[in-house]
PDB file of C-alpha atoms in Angstrom:
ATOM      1  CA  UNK A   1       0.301   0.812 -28.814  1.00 63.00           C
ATOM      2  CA  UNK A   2      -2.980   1.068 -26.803  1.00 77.00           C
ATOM      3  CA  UNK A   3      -4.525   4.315 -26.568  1.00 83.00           C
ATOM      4  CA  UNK A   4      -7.226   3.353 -24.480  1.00 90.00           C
ATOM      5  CA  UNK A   5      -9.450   0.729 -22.893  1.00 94.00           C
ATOM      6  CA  UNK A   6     -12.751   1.444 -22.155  1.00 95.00           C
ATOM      7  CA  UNK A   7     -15.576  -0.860 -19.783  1.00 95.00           C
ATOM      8  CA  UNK A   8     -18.797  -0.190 -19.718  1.00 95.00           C
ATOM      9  CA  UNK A   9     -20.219  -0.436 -16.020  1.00 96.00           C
ATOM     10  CA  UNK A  10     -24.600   0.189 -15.019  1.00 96.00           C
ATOM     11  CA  UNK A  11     -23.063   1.913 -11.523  1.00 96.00           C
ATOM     12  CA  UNK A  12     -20.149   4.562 -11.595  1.00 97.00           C
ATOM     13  CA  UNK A  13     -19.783   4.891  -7.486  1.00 97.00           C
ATOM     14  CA  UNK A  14     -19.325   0.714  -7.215  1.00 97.00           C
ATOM     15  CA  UNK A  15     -16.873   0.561 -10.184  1.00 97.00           C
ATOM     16  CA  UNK A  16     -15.032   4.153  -8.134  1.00 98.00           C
ATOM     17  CA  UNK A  17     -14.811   1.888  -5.347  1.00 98.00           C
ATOM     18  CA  UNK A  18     -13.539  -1.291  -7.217  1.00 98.00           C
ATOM     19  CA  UNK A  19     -10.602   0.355  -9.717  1.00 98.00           C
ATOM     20  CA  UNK A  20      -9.689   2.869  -7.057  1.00 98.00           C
ATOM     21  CA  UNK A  21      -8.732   0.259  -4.668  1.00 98.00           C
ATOM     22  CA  UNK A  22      -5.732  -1.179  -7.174  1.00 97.00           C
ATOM     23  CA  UNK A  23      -5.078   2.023  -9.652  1.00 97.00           C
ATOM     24  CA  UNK A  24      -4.289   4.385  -7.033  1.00 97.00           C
ATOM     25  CA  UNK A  25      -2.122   2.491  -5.495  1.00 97.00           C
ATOM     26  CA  UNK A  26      -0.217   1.734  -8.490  1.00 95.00           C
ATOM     27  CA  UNK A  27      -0.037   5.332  -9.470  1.00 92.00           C
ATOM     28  CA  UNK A  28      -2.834   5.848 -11.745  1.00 94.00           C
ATOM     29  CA  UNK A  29      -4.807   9.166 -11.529  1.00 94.00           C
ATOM     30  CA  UNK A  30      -8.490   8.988 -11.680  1.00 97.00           C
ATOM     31  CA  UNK A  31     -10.544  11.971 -13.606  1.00 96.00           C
ATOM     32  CA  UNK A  32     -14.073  12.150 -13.039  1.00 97.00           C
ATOM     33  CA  UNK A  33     -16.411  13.182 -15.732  1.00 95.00           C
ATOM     34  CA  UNK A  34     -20.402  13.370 -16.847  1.00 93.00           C
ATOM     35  CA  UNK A  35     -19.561  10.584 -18.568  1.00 91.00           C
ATOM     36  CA  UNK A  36     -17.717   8.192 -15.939  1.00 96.00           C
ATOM     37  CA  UNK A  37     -14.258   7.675 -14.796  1.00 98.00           C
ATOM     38  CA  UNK A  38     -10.777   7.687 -16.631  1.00 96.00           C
ATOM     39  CA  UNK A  39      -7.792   6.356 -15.132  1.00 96.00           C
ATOM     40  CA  UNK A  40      -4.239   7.429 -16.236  1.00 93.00           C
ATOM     41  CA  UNK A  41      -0.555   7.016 -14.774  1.00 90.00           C
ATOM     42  CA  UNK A  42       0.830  10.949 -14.942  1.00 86.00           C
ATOM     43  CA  UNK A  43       3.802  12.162 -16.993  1.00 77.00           C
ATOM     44  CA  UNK A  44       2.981   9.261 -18.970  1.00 70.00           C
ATOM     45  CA  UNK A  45       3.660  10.479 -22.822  1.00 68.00           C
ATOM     46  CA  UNK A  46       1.567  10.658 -24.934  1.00 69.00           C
ATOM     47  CA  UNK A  47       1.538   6.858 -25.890  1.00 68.00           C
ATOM     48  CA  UNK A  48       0.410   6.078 -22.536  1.00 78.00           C
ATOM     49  CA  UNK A  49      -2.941   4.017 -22.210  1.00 86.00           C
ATOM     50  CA  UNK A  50      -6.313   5.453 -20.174  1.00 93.00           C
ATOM     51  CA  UNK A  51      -8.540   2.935 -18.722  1.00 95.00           C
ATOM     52  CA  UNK A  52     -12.309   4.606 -19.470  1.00 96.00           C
ATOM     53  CA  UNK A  53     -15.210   3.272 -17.081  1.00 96.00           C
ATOM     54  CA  UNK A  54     -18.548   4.135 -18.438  1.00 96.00           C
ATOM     55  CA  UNK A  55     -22.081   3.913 -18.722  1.00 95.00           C
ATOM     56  CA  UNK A  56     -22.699   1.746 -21.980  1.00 93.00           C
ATOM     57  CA  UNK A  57     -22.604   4.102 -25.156  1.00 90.00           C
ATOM     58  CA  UNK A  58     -26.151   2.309 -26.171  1.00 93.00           C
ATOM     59  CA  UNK A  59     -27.852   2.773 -22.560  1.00 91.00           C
ATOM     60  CA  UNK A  60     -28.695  -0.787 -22.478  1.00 94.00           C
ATOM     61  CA  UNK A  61     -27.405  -2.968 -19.475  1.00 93.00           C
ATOM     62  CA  UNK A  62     -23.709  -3.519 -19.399  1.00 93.00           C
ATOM     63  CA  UNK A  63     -22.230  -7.135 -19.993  1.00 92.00           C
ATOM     64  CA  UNK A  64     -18.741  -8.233 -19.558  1.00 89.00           C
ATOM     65  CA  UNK A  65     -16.854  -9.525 -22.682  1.00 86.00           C
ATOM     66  CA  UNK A  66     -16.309 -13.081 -23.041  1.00 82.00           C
ATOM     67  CA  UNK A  67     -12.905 -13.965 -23.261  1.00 85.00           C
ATOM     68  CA  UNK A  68     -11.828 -10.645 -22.393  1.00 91.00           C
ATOM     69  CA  UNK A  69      -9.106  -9.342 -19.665  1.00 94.00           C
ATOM     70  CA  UNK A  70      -7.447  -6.334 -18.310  1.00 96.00           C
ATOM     71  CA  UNK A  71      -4.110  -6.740 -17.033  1.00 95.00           C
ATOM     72  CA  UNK A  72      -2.103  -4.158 -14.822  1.00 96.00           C
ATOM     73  CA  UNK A  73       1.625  -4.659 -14.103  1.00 94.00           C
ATOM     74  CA  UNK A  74       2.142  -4.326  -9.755  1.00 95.00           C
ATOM     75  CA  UNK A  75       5.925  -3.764  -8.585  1.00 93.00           C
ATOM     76  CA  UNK A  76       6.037  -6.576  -6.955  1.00 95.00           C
ATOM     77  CA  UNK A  77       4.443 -10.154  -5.698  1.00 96.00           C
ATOM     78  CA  UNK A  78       3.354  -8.404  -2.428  1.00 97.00           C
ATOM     79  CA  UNK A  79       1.875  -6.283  -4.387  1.00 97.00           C
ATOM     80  CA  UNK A  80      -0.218  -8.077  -5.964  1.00 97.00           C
ATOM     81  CA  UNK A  81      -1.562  -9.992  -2.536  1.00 98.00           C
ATOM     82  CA  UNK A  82      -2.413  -7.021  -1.406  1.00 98.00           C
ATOM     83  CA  UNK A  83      -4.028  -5.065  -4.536  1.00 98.00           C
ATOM     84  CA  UNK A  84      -5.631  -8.607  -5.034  1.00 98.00           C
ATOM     85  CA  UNK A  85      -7.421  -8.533  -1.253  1.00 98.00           C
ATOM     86  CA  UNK A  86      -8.182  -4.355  -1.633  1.00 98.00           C
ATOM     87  CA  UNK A  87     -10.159  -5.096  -4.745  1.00 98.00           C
ATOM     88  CA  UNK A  88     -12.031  -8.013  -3.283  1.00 98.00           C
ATOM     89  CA  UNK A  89     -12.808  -5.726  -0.440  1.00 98.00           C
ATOM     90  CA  UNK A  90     -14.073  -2.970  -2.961  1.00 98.00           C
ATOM     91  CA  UNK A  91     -16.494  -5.113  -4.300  1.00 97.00           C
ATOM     92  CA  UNK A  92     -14.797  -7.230  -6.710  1.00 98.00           C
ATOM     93  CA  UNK A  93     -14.774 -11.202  -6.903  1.00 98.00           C
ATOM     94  CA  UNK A  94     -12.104 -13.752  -6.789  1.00 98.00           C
ATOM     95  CA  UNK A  95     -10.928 -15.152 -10.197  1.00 96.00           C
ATOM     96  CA  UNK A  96      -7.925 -16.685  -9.455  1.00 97.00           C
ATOM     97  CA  UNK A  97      -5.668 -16.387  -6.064  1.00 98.00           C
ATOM     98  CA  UNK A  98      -2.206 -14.976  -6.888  1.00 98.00           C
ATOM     99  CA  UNK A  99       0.299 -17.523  -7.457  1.00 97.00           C
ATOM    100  CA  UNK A 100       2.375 -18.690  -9.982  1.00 96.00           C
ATOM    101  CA  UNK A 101       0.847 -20.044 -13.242  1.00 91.00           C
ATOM    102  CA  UNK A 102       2.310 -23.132 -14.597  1.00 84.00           C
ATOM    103  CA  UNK A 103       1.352 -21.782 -18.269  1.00 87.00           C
ATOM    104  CA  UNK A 104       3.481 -18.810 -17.999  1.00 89.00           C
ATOM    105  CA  UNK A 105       7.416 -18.739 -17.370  1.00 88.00           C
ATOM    106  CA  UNK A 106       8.739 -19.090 -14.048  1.00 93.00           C
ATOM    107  CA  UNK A 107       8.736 -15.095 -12.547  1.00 94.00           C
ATOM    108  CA  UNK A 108       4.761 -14.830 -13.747  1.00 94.00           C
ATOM    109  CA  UNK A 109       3.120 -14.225 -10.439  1.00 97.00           C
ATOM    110  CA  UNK A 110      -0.689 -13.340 -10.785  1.00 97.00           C
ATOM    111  CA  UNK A 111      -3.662 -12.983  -9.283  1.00 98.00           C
ATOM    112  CA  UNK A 112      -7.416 -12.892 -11.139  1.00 97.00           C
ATOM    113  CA  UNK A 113     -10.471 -11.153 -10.565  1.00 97.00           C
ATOM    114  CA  UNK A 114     -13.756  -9.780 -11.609  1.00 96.00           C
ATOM    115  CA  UNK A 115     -14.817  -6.179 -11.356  1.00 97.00           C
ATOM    116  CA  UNK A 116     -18.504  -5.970 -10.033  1.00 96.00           C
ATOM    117  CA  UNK A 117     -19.885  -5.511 -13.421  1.00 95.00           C
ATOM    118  CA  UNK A 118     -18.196  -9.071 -14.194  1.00 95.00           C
ATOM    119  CA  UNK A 119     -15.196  -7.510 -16.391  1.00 95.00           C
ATOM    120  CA  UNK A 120     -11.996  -9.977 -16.062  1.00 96.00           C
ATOM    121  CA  UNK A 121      -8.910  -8.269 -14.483  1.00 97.00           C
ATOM    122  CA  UNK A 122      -5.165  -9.649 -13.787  1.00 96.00           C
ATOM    123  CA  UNK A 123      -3.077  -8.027 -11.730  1.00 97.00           C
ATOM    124  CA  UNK A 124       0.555  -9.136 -12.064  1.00 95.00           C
ATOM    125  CA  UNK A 125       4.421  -9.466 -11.510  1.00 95.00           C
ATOM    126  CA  UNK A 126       7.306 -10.780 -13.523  1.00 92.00           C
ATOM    127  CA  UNK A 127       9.861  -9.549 -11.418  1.00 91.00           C
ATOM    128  CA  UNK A 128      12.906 -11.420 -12.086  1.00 91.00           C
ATOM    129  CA  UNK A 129      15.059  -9.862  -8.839  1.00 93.00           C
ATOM    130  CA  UNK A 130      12.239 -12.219  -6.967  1.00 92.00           C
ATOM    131  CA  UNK A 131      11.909 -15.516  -6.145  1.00 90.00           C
ATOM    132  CA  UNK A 132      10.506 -17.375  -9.298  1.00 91.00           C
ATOM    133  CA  UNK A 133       8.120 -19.998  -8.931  1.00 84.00           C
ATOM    134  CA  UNK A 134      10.803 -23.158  -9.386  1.00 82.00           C
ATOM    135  CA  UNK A 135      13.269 -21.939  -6.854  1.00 73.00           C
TER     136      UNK A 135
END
């Protein structure tokens, strides 16, 4: 089990903006701290995993990982057209469109993106009470 994830970001208020735009909406509670921002779902136990955006630990610039990803479950396909355009409207770029992946089994619906500090993030549905992607 996770305990937590942590990205380092050079500006708190644009990554606010960004993680707000899809957390929230998927239930996560944001606390804000002198050190940054931690995002957790509540009456989670105590297994549950916090997503930490920070200022870098060394104070040097902040680089996204290479080959690294964050992915968040949504409820639903619509939901993840519409977290996917709120976080391109906070700031973040396109990765990926969501869609079905031909990879992935048939109900893996998911859209890709990049926070503004470049940080990979998937925001997905396996929903099987939906349409998959071969019906």
């Amino acid at each position: 089990m996770i305990s937590y994830v942590t990205v380092g970001v050079d500006d708190i208020d644009r990554a606010k903006r960004f993680y707000s735009s899809f957390l929230i909406p998927l239930g996560y509670e944001i606390e804000e701290s002198d050190e940054g921002l931690g995002f957790t779902l509540p009456d989670q136990s105590p297994l549950s995993t916090t997503l930490y955006v920070r200022h870098t630990f060394d104070g040097r610039p902040a680089t996204a990982g290479n080959g690294t990803m964050i992915a968040f479950k949504a409820r639903s396909q619509k939901q993840v057209r519409a977290l996917h355009a709120a976080a391109l409207a906070a700031g973040g770029s396109d990765e990926g469109q969501p869609g079905f992946r031909d990879l992935y089994g048939p109900y893996f619906y998911v859209g890709y993106l990049r926070d503004p500090q470049g940080n990979k993030i998937a925001l997905l549905s396996n929903d099987r009470s939906e349409p998959g992607r071969d019906d």
